[in-house]
Coordinates of C-alpha atoms in Angstrom, one line a residue:
Chain R
M22 CA 248.9 54.4 56.5
E23 CA 247.3 51.2 55.7
T24 CA 247.2 49.3 52.4
K25 CA 244.2 47.2 51.4
Y26 CA 242.8 45.5 48.3
I27 CA 239.5 46.4 46.8
S28 CA 237.8 44.5 44.0
Q29 CA 236.2 46.0 40.9
G30 CA 232.8 45.3 42.3
G31 CA 233.9 46.6 45.7
L32 CA 235.0 49.9 44.1
A33 CA 231.5 50.4 42.6
Q34 CA 229.8 49.6 46.0
W35 CA 232.2 52.0 47.8
F36 CA 231.5 54.7 45.3
E37 CA 227.8 54.2 45.8
S38 CA 228.1 54.4 49.5
I39 CA 230.1 57.7 49.3
V40 CA 227.3 59.2 47.1
A41 CA 224.7 57.8 49.5
S42 CA 226.4 59.5 52.5
G43 CA 225.2 62.8 51.1
K44 CA 228.7 64.2 50.3
R45 CA 229.1 65.9 47.0
V46 CA 231.2 63.8 44.7
Y47 CA 233.1 65.4 41.8
A48 CA 234.8 63.2 39.2
P49 CA 236.1 63.5 35.7
V50 CA 233.3 63.4 33.2
N51 CA 233.6 63.3 29.4
S52 CA 231.3 65.8 27.7
R53 CA 231.5 68.1 24.7
G54 CA 234.8 66.4 23.8
Q55 CA 236.5 67.4 27.0
V56 CA 237.1 65.7 30.3
D57 CA 236.5 67.8 33.4
F58 CA 235.5 67.4 37.0
K59 CA 231.7 67.5 37.4
L60 CA 229.2 66.6 40.1
V61 CA 228.4 62.9 39.7
K62 CA 225.9 60.4 41.1
K63 CA 226.9 57.3 39.3
L64 CA 230.2 55.6 38.6
S65 CA 229.1 55.0 35.1
E66 CA 229.3 58.8 34.5
V67 CA 233.0 58.9 35.3
A68 CA 235.4 59.2 32.3
D69 CA 237.8 56.3 31.6
D70 CA 240.0 56.8 28.7
Y71 CA 241.9 60.1 29.0
I72 CA 245.3 61.4 30.2
Q73 CA 244.3 64.5 32.0
T74 CA 241.2 66.7 32.7
T75 CA 241.3 70.0 30.8
Q76 CA 241.0 72.0 34.1
S77 CA 242.6 71.1 37.4
I78 CA 240.6 70.5 40.6
K79 CA 241.8 73.9 41.9
A80 CA 238.2 75.3 41.7
S81 CA 237.1 72.9 44.5
V82 CA 239.3 74.7 47.1
Y83 CA 239.6 78.0 45.3
P84 CA 236.4 78.8 43.4
K85 CA 236.5 80.9 40.3
A86 CA 234.5 83.5 42.1
E87 CA 233.7 83.5 45.8
V88 CA 231.8 86.0 48.0
L89 CA 234.1 87.2 50.8
F90 CA 231.3 89.0 52.6
T91 CA 228.1 90.9 51.8
Y92 CA 227.1 94.3 53.1
E93 CA 224.0 96.5 53.3
K94 CA 223.8 100.2 54.3
E95 CA 220.8 101.0 56.4
H96 CA 220.1 104.3 58.2
G97 CA 223.7 105.3 58.1
K98 CA 224.8 101.9 59.5
V99 CA 226.6 99.2 57.5
N100 CA 225.6 95.6 58.2
L101 CA 228.2 93.1 57.3
T102 CA 227.6 89.4 56.7
D103 CA 230.8 87.5 56.8
F104 CA 231.7 84.3 54.9
D105 CA 230.3 81.4 56.8
P106 CA 232.5 78.3 56.6
D107 CA 229.5 76.1 57.6
T108 CA 227.9 76.8 54.2
I109 CA 230.6 74.7 52.5
P110 CA 229.4 71.2 51.9
E111 CA 231.4 68.0 52.5
T112 CA 233.0 67.2 49.2
V113 CA 234.8 64.1 47.8
L114 CA 237.0 64.4 44.8
W115 CA 237.1 61.1 43.0
K116 CA 239.8 60.0 40.5
V117 CA 242.1 62.9 41.1
H118 CA 245.6 62.5 39.5
P119 CA 248.6 62.8 41.9
C120 CA 249.7 66.0 40.2
D121 CA 246.4 67.6 41.1
A122 CA 246.4 66.4 44.7
A123 CA 250.0 67.7 44.9
G124 CA 248.7 71.1 43.9
F125 CA 246.9 71.6 47.3
K126 CA 250.2 72.2 49.1
P127 CA 251.5 75.1 46.9
L128 CA 248.0 76.6 46.8
S129 CA 247.6 76.5 50.6
A130 CA 251.1 77.8 51.0
I131 CA 250.1 80.9 49.0
F132 CA 246.7 81.4 50.7
N133 CA 248.2 81.0 54.2
W134 CA 251.4 82.8 53.5
D135 CA 250.9 85.7 56.0
S136 CA 247.5 85.1 57.6
A137 CA 245.2 82.1 57.5
D138 CA 242.8 82.3 54.5
K139 CA 239.4 81.4 56.0
L140 CA 237.7 80.6 52.7
H141 CA 240.4 78.4 51.2
N142 CA 240.9 76.6 54.5
A143 CA 237.2 76.0 54.9
H144 CA 237.1 74.3 51.5
L145 CA 240.2 72.2 52.4
V146 CA 238.7 71.0 55.7
K147 CA 235.5 69.8 53.9
T148 CA 237.3 68.2 50.9
S149 CA 238.5 64.6 50.8
V150 CA 240.7 63.4 47.9
I151 CA 240.6 60.0 46.4
S152 CA 243.4 59.9 43.9
F153 CA 244.1 57.4 41.2
S154 CA 247.8 56.7 40.4
C155 CA 248.8 57.1 36.8
A156 CA 249.2 54.2 34.4
K157 CA 249.4 56.6 31.4
A158 CA 251.1 59.8 30.6
D159 CA 251.6 62.0 27.6
E160 CA 254.4 64.2 26.3
S161 CA 253.2 67.1 28.4
C162 CA 253.5 65.3 31.7
F163 CA 256.6 65.9 33.9
C164 CA 255.6 65.3 37.5
T165 CA 258.8 63.4 38.1
S166 CA 260.8 66.5 37.4
V167 CA 259.0 68.5 40.1
N168 CA 259.2 66.3 43.1
G169 CA 256.1 64.3 42.1
S170 CA 255.5 60.8 40.6
P171 CA 252.7 58.9 39.0
G172 CA 252.2 57.2 42.4
N173 CA 252.8 60.3 44.6
T174 CA 250.4 60.2 47.5
A175 CA 250.9 63.8 48.7
G176 CA 247.6 65.6 49.1
S177 CA 245.5 62.4 48.8
D178 CA 243.4 60.9 51.5
V179 CA 243.1 57.6 49.7
Q180 CA 245.1 56.5 46.7
L181 CA 243.9 53.8 44.4
T182 CA 246.2 52.0 42.0
V183 CA 244.1 50.1 39.5
L184 CA 245.2 46.5 38.9
P185 CA 244.8 44.4 35.7
D186 CA 241.8 42.6 37.3
G187 CA 239.9 45.9 37.7
G188 CA 240.4 45.9 41.4
A189 CA 242.8 48.3 43.1
I190 CA 245.5 48.7 45.7
A191 CA 244.0 51.1 48.3
E192 CA 246.4 53.2 50.3
I193 CA 244.5 54.7 53.2
L194 CA 246.6 57.7 54.0
T195 CA 244.8 60.1 56.4
P196 CA 242.0 60.1 59.0
K197 CA 239.8 61.6 56.3
G198 CA 240.6 58.6 54.1
E199 CA 239.8 56.3 57.1
A200 CA 236.5 58.0 57.5
L201 CA 235.7 57.3 53.8
V202 CA 236.7 53.7 54.1
A203 CA 234.5 53.5 57.2
L204 CA 231.5 54.1 55.0
L205 CA 231.8 50.6 53.7
P206 CA 234.7 48.8 55.4
S207 CA 233.5 45.3 54.2
V208 CA 234.8 45.9 50.6
F209 CA 238.3 46.6 51.8
E210 CA 240.2 43.3 51.8
A211 CA 243.6 42.4 53.1
D212 CA 246.5 43.6 51.0
R213 CA 247.4 40.9 48.4
G214 CA 251.0 42.1 48.1
D215 CA 250.4 43.6 44.6
K216 CA 253.3 45.7 43.4
K217 CA 252.2 49.3 42.9
E218 CA 255.3 50.2 40.9
Q219 CA 254.4 47.7 38.2
C220 CA 251.1 49.5 37.6
L221 CA 252.6 53.0 37.2
V222 CA 253.7 54.7 34.0
D223 CA 257.5 55.1 33.6
L224 CA 258.2 58.8 33.4
P225 CA 261.9 59.7 33.6
A226 CA 262.7 63.1 35.0
R227 CA 263.5 65.7 32.4
F228 CA 265.3 68.3 34.5
S229 CA 266.6 68.9 38.0
L230 CA 264.8 71.5 40.1
E231 CA 268.0 72.5 41.8
E232 CA 269.7 73.2 38.5
V233 CA 266.7 75.2 37.3
N234 CA 266.5 77.1 40.6
A235 CA 270.2 77.9 40.4
K236 CA 269.9 79.1 36.8
L237 CA 266.8 81.2 37.6
N238 CA 268.6 83.0 40.5
K239 CA 270.8 84.6 37.9
A240 CA 268.3 84.9 35.1
F241 CA 266.2 88.0 36.0
N242 CA 267.9 90.1 33.3
S243 CA 268.4 87.3 30.8
T244 CA 267.2 87.6 27.2
V245 CA 265.6 84.2 27.5
W246 CA 262.3 85.8 28.7
K247 CA 261.9 87.8 25.6
E248 CA 263.0 85.0 23.3
Q249 CA 260.6 82.5 24.9
S250 CA 257.6 84.8 25.2
E251 CA 257.6 86.3 21.7
R252 CA 254.8 84.1 20.6
C253 CA 252.8 84.4 23.9
I254 CA 249.5 86.2 23.1
G255 CA 248.9 87.1 26.8
C256 CA 245.7 85.2 27.5
G257 CA 245.1 83.5 30.8
A258 CA 244.5 80.0 29.6
C259 CA 247.7 78.6 31.3
A260 CA 246.9 80.2 34.6
F261 CA 243.2 79.1 34.7
V262 CA 243.9 75.5 34.0
C263 CA 246.8 75.4 36.4
P264 CA 246.4 73.5 39.7
T265 CA 248.6 76.0 41.6
C266 CA 248.1 79.4 40.0
A267 CA 246.5 81.5 42.7
C268 CA 246.5 85.1 41.4
F269 CA 243.2 86.7 42.3
D270 CA 241.3 89.9 41.9
I271 CA 239.0 91.5 44.5
Q272 CA 235.9 93.1 43.0
E273 CA 232.8 94.8 44.3
D274 CA 229.4 93.8 43.1
V275 CA 227.2 96.7 44.2
H276 CA 223.5 97.2 43.7
G277 CA 222.2 100.3 45.3
S278 CA 222.8 100.2 49.1
K279 CA 223.7 96.4 49.0
G280 CA 226.8 94.8 47.8
R281 CA 229.1 91.8 47.8
R282 CA 232.9 91.7 47.8
I283 CA 234.1 88.9 45.5
R284 CA 237.4 87.2 45.0
C285 CA 237.8 85.9 41.5
W286 CA 240.6 84.3 39.4
D287 CA 243.1 86.6 37.8
A288 CA 246.3 85.9 35.9
C289 CA 249.8 87.4 36.1
G290 CA 249.9 87.1 32.3
F291 CA 247.2 89.8 31.9
A292 CA 248.4 93.3 31.2
L293 CA 245.9 94.7 33.7
F294 CA 247.1 92.5 36.6
T295 CA 249.9 94.9 37.7
L296 CA 248.6 98.1 36.2
H297 CA 248.8 100.9 38.8
T298 CA 246.2 103.6 39.2
S299 CA 248.9 106.1 38.1
G300 CA 249.1 104.4 34.7
H301 CA 252.5 102.9 35.4
N302 CA 252.8 99.1 34.9
P303 CA 255.8 97.4 36.4
R304 CA 255.2 94.5 34.1
E305 CA 254.4 96.4 31.0
H306 CA 255.6 93.8 28.5
Q307 CA 254.5 90.2 28.0
S308 CA 258.1 89.1 28.5
Q309 CA 258.1 90.5 32.0
R310 CA 254.9 88.7 32.7
W311 CA 256.2 85.4 31.4
R312 CA 259.3 85.9 33.5
Q313 CA 257.1 86.4 36.6
R314 CA 255.1 83.3 35.8
I315 CA 258.2 81.1 35.6
L316 CA 260.2 82.8 38.5
H317 CA 257.1 82.7 40.8
K318 CA 256.7 78.9 40.3
F319 CA 260.3 77.8 40.1
S320 CA 262.2 80.4 42.2
Y321 CA 260.1 82.6 44.5
M322 CA 257.9 79.8 45.8
P323 CA 260.7 77.3 46.5
D324 CA 262.7 80.1 48.1
R325 CA 260.0 81.7 50.2
L326 CA 257.4 79.0 50.8
S327 CA 259.6 75.9 50.5
V328 CA 257.3 74.4 47.8
V329 CA 257.6 74.4 44.0
G330 CA 254.7 76.1 42.3
C331 CA 254.4 73.5 39.6
T332 CA 253.2 69.9 39.8
G333 CA 254.1 68.9 36.2
C334 CA 250.5 68.2 35.2
G335 CA 251.2 69.7 31.8
R336 CA 247.8 71.4 31.5
C337 CA 249.3 74.8 30.5
S338 CA 251.2 73.3 27.7
R339 CA 248.1 71.5 26.4
A340 CA 245.8 74.5 26.7
C341 CA 248.2 77.1 25.2
P342 CA 247.0 78.2 21.8
V343 CA 250.5 79.0 20.7
D344 CA 252.4 76.1 22.2
M345 CA 254.1 77.8 25.0
N346 CA 255.4 74.5 26.3
I347 CA 256.5 74.8 29.9
L348 CA 258.5 71.6 29.9
E349 CA 260.4 72.7 26.8
H350 CA 261.0 76.2 28.2
I351 CA 262.2 75.0 31.6
T352 CA 264.4 72.3 30.1
S353 CA 266.0 74.9 27.9
I354 CA 266.6 77.2 30.9
A355 CA 268.2 74.2 32.8
K356 CA 270.5 73.6 29.9
Q357 CA 271.7 77.2 29.5
Chain E
M21 CA 258.0 75.4 1.4
K22 CA 261.8 75.4 0.6
K23 CA 261.3 78.4 -1.7
L24 CA 259.5 80.3 1.1
R25 CA 262.3 79.5 3.5
D26 CA 265.0 80.5 1.1
R27 CA 263.2 83.8 0.4
A28 CA 262.9 84.5 4.1
V29 CA 266.6 83.8 4.6
A30 CA 267.5 86.1 1.7
L31 CA 265.2 88.9 2.9
L32 CA 266.9 88.9 6.3
D33 CA 270.4 88.5 4.9
E34 CA 270.0 91.4 2.4
G35 CA 268.4 93.5 5.1
T36 CA 265.1 94.0 3.3
V37 CA 263.3 93.1 6.4
S38 CA 264.4 93.0 10.1
L39 CA 261.9 90.3 11.1
V40 CA 260.1 87.4 9.5
I41 CA 257.1 86.0 11.3
G42 CA 256.4 82.5 10.3
Y43 CA 255.9 79.0 11.5
E44 CA 258.2 76.4 13.0
E45 CA 257.6 72.8 14.0
G46 CA 256.1 72.8 17.5
T47 CA 255.7 70.2 20.2
K48 CA 252.2 69.3 19.0
R49 CA 251.7 71.2 15.7
P50 CA 253.4 74.1 14.0
R51 CA 253.7 77.3 16.0
P52 CA 254.6 80.9 15.5
L53 CA 258.3 81.7 14.9
F54 CA 260.0 85.1 15.0
C55 CA 263.1 85.2 12.8
R56 CA 265.4 88.1 13.3
N57 CA 268.3 86.4 11.6
S58 CA 268.7 83.9 8.7
E59 CA 269.8 81.2 11.1
T60 CA 266.4 81.2 12.8
A61 CA 264.7 81.5 9.4
R62 CA 266.1 78.1 8.4
K63 CA 263.7 76.6 10.9
L64 CA 260.7 78.0 8.9
I65 CA 258.0 75.7 7.7
F66 CA 254.8 76.3 5.7
D67 CA 252.2 73.6 5.1
S68 CA 248.5 72.9 5.5
R69 CA 249.0 72.4 9.3
C70 CA 250.1 76.0 9.6
F71 CA 246.7 77.6 10.5
H72 CA 247.5 79.8 13.5
N73 CA 246.6 83.3 12.5
L74 CA 249.9 85.2 12.5
A75 CA 248.1 88.5 11.8
V76 CA 247.6 88.6 15.5
Y77 CA 251.2 89.7 15.9
V78 CA 251.5 92.3 13.1
T79 CA 249.8 95.1 15.2
K80 CA 252.0 94.4 18.3
K81 CA 254.5 97.3 18.1
E82 CA 256.8 96.0 20.7
L83 CA 257.2 92.9 18.6
V84 CA 257.5 94.2 15.1
G85 CA 259.5 97.3 15.8
K86 CA 259.8 100.2 13.5
E87 CA 261.5 98.6 10.5
R88 CA 260.0 96.7 7.7
F89 CA 259.0 93.1 8.5
A90 CA 257.6 90.1 6.6
V91 CA 254.9 87.6 7.5
T92 CA 254.2 84.2 6.0
A93 CA 250.5 84.0 5.5
P94 CA 248.0 81.2 4.7
I95 CA 244.7 82.4 3.3
S96 CA 243.1 83.1 6.8
T97 CA 246.0 85.3 7.7
L98 CA 245.8 87.2 4.4
R99 CA 242.1 87.9 5.0
S100 CA 242.9 89.4 8.4
I101 CA 245.8 91.4 7.0
L102 CA 243.4 93.0 4.5
Q103 CA 240.9 93.8 7.2
L104 CA 243.6 95.4 9.3
Y105 CA 244.7 97.4 6.4
V106 CA 241.1 98.7 5.8
E107 CA 241.0 99.6 9.4
N108 CA 244.3 101.7 9.0
Q109 CA 246.3 99.4 11.2
L110 CA 248.9 98.4 8.6
S111 CA 250.9 100.2 5.9
E112 CA 252.3 98.8 2.7
D113 CA 255.8 100.3 3.3
K114 CA 256.2 98.3 6.5
L115 CA 254.9 94.9 5.6
L116 CA 255.9 92.3 3.1
V117 CA 253.6 89.2 2.8
L118 CA 254.7 85.8 1.7
T119 CA 252.6 82.8 0.9
V120 CA 252.6 79.6 -1.1
D121 CA 249.8 79.3 -3.5
T122 CA 247.8 76.1 -4.3
S123 CA 250.2 75.1 -7.0
G124 CA 253.1 75.2 -4.5
E125 CA 254.6 78.5 -5.9
L126 CA 256.0 81.2 -3.7
R127 CA 254.0 84.4 -3.8
E128 CA 255.2 87.7 -2.5
F129 CA 252.8 90.6 -2.0
V130 CA 254.1 94.2 -1.7
T131 CA 250.7 96.0 -2.0
F132 CA 247.4 95.3 -0.4
D133 CA 245.8 95.4 -3.8
E134 CA 247.8 92.3 -4.8
I135 CA 246.7 90.5 -1.6
S136 CA 243.1 91.6 -2.3
A137 CA 243.2 90.2 -5.9
Y138 CA 244.7 87.0 -4.6
V139 CA 242.2 86.5 -1.8
A140 CA 239.3 87.2 -4.2
Q141 CA 240.0 83.8 -5.9
F142 CA 239.1 81.9 -2.7
E143 CA 235.5 81.5 -1.8
M144 CA 234.8 81.4 1.9
K145 CA 233.3 78.1 2.7
R146 CA 232.3 76.4 5.9
G147 CA 234.5 73.5 6.9
E148 CA 233.0 70.2 8.1
R149 CA 233.0 71.1 11.7
E150 CA 231.5 74.5 11.1
Q151 CA 228.8 73.1 8.9
E152 CA 227.9 70.4 11.4
I153 CA 227.5 72.7 14.4
L154 CA 226.0 75.6 12.5
A155 CA 223.4 73.3 10.8
K156 CA 222.4 72.1 14.2
I157 CA 222.1 75.6 15.6
E158 CA 220.2 76.9 12.5
G159 CA 217.7 74.1 13.1
M160 CA 217.0 75.3 16.6
T161 CA 214.2 77.6 17.7
R162 CA 215.2 80.9 19.3
E163 CA 214.7 79.5 22.8
E164 CA 216.8 76.4 22.0
R165 CA 219.6 78.6 20.6
W166 CA 219.6 80.7 23.7
K167 CA 219.8 77.5 25.9
F168 CA 222.6 76.1 23.7
W169 CA 224.7 79.2 24.0
M170 CA 223.9 79.7 27.7
A171 CA 225.1 76.2 28.3
E172 CA 228.2 76.7 26.2
M173 CA 229.1 80.0 27.8
S174 CA 228.7 78.5 31.3
H175 CA 232.1 76.9 30.7
C176 CA 233.8 80.2 30.0
F177 CA 236.2 81.1 32.8
K178 CA 237.2 84.5 31.2
C179 CA 240.8 83.6 30.3
Y180 CA 240.2 85.8 27.2
A181 CA 242.2 83.5 24.9
C182 CA 239.5 84.2 22.3
R183 CA 240.4 87.9 22.4
S184 CA 244.1 87.3 22.6
A185 CA 244.1 85.0 19.6
C186 CA 242.1 87.4 17.4
P187 CA 244.0 89.6 15.0
L188 CA 241.2 92.1 15.0
C189 CA 241.1 92.4 18.8
Y190 CA 244.0 94.9 18.6
C191 CA 242.6 97.5 21.0
T192 CA 245.3 98.4 23.5
K193 CA 242.5 98.7 26.1
C194 CA 239.7 96.2 25.7
V195 CA 236.2 96.9 27.1
V196 CA 236.9 94.3 29.8
E197 CA 240.0 96.2 30.9
I198 CA 238.1 99.4 31.5
N199 CA 237.6 99.3 35.2
R200 CA 236.7 102.9 36.0
P201 CA 233.8 102.2 35.9
Q202 CA 233.9 98.4 35.5
W203 CA 231.6 97.8 32.5
I204 CA 231.7 94.1 32.6
N205 CA 232.1 92.1 35.8
P206 CA 235.4 90.3 35.5
W207 CA 234.3 87.2 37.4
P208 CA 232.7 84.3 35.5
S209 CA 228.9 84.2 36.0
P210 CA 226.0 83.5 33.5
L211 CA 225.4 87.3 33.1
S212 CA 229.0 88.5 32.9
N213 CA 230.0 85.7 30.6
M214 CA 227.1 86.6 28.2
E215 CA 228.0 90.3 28.5
W216 CA 231.6 89.5 27.4
H217 CA 230.6 87.3 24.5
V218 CA 227.9 89.6 23.3
N219 CA 230.4 92.5 23.4
R220 CA 232.9 90.5 21.6
A221 CA 230.4 89.5 18.9
M222 CA 229.2 93.1 18.5
H223 CA 232.7 94.4 18.1
M224 CA 233.4 91.8 15.4
V225 CA 230.3 92.4 13.3
G226 CA 231.3 93.1 9.7
R227 CA 234.9 92.7 10.6
C228 CA 235.4 89.0 11.4
T229 CA 237.0 87.1 8.6
A230 CA 236.1 83.7 10.1
C231 CA 239.7 82.5 10.6
G232 CA 238.5 80.4 13.6
A233 CA 241.5 81.5 15.8
C234 CA 239.2 82.3 18.7
G235 CA 237.4 79.0 18.7
D236 CA 240.7 77.2 18.3
A237 CA 242.2 79.0 21.2
C238 CA 239.4 78.4 23.6
P239 CA 240.8 76.0 26.2
V240 CA 237.3 74.9 27.3
G241 CA 236.1 74.1 23.8
I242 CA 233.3 76.7 23.3
P243 CA 232.7 77.1 19.5
I244 CA 232.7 80.9 19.8
D245 CA 234.1 81.3 16.4
L246 CA 230.8 80.3 15.0
I247 CA 229.0 83.3 16.5
T248 CA 231.1 85.8 14.6
R249 CA 231.2 83.5 11.5
K250 CA 227.5 83.3 11.4
M251 CA 227.1 87.0 11.8
M252 CA 229.6 87.5 8.9
E253 CA 227.5 85.1 6.7
D254 CA 224.2 86.8 7.6
L255 CA 225.5 90.3 7.2
A256 CA 227.3 89.9 3.9
P257 CA 224.1 90.0 1.7
E258 CA 222.5 92.8 3.8
F259 CA 225.5 95.1 3.5
G260 CA 226.8 94.0 0.1
Y261 CA 230.1 92.5 0.9
I262 CA 231.8 89.2 0.2
P263 CA 232.4 87.0 3.3
G264 CA 236.1 87.0 4.2
Q265 CA 236.8 90.2 2.3
P266 CA 236.8 93.7 3.8
A267 CA 233.6 95.7 3.4
K268 CA 234.1 98.3 0.7
Q269 CA 231.6 100.8 2.1
G270 CA 232.7 100.7 5.8
N271 CA 232.1 98.4 8.7
A272 CA 228.5 97.4 9.5
L273 CA 228.7 98.6 13.1
S274 CA 230.6 101.9 12.5
S275 CA 228.8 103.2 9.4
W276 CA 225.3 104.4 8.6
K277 CA 223.3 105.9 5.8
L278 CA 220.6 108.5 5.7
D279 CA 218.6 106.3 3.4
D280 CA 218.9 103.1 5.6
R281 CA 215.8 101.1 5.2
E282 CA 215.6 100.5 9.0
Q283 CA 213.6 103.2 10.8
F284 CA 215.5 103.1 14.1
I285 CA 218.7 104.3 12.7
R286 CA 217.4 107.4 10.8

């Protein structure tokens, strides 16, 4: 790891050189009253004054719908065309928040749980992450309660901490980060000794993960799930904006003798998600589905995959039409 | 507001109802609250910020149970309750409706006729936001409108918050959940997104009471409530009903007449 200084002008030049290198660059853009990651060509397109993008960057490594393979029947034979990792273009994610970058680890833990997931891993290999540490937060943010922080570098290849002069502290964290810096090394100056901590938002932890985990281990039959989920209307907004939710569905798109097998986003909050062919649904009620959501993130994943399934980005709380506030719910479980 | 809270507390204490669905202060704005005892009911609030349509809960059997329950209802919720009643989803002996009228007085409705008479006083008007966007859309050519909606729908990721927030989307099995065969592809794509939204709109024709819950719930900010609102506005004169009030002679999509002036339906 190496720390450098980059001036405001240097940042603009570096951004231009990344775009010029032919890599796809995705960055937060403000349009239609929402800030979300979009393909950009110019730094001027990148949004400035916002706390969080509506959607996470999950789609860059786990697309909403992706073709696993295509097939065609011909004279009694089936020709398969497998997913080709070489079709994935080199991608740079610019201005990612640490809570989004931290989402890669839990996502990958799920996708590589039993066997290596070719598609997800192909995206990961081709993706470089330039994160920006957080100088601002809102009441939905709680990264510091889930092993994160406004300056957490996990999942980032380069992290920039913007300084009052418009320049930034550049932490070059991985070989991918070094390769990005190598596109225009001249703009990276010697570290001036700026203090990163002084540029970060102060966000005290709201609960202890160990405490929550211990409570959850005994909470399967608790009445808390029913109490908390009464107002939940069972949509998938929370899951779809989440950086770590990985529930998927496998679908066939068949046209005559040709077809595609598609993996697309699904949500454990949907009634259809666990419905068996027999008609039996092991998670028949919304309260059971809410329990699954919380236990999966805060109990099953830490226990089985050694990673917490929440990065504290707060998107689910912001997106929920009925104010199912995850921080409030987890805090109340911790206090029980 | 205090009168409404006191009444809710009394209804629970005297056992008239087993549940009061109302609003409490949330983390960002008021949110739904389910009161099964008077202690919880003391948290009830009711003011102009309470616009989440609580009628979405009144058809959920696992929530409301078998006993009589009450709901606190601003005007949008009252309209939905009436529509649900017309569609045989509610019965008077199970539901008590509380509201606070424009003069700040507590109103308690036992019959749907009372709600109907009360709702009739309020004209359905476009708000500033609706007027602004609809005026823009109404000024577009057909091709421009198609482009506008295709662009908006491209943001849809099929979380179905629009459906979940709608009091009139009470089907236990939605068209998108019918997967044998799979009528609508569940992954987001230009075609399947449009298929979903066209389906939703068609199922809402003549039923939507323009509460705006679907648009409010959409996490990606698609103004989908305006599709069903505009259809409501356009249909009202054709089918002789008053926007925001249930159609007296049946729903537009599920009724027909031998003397219909359109040839295709005869």
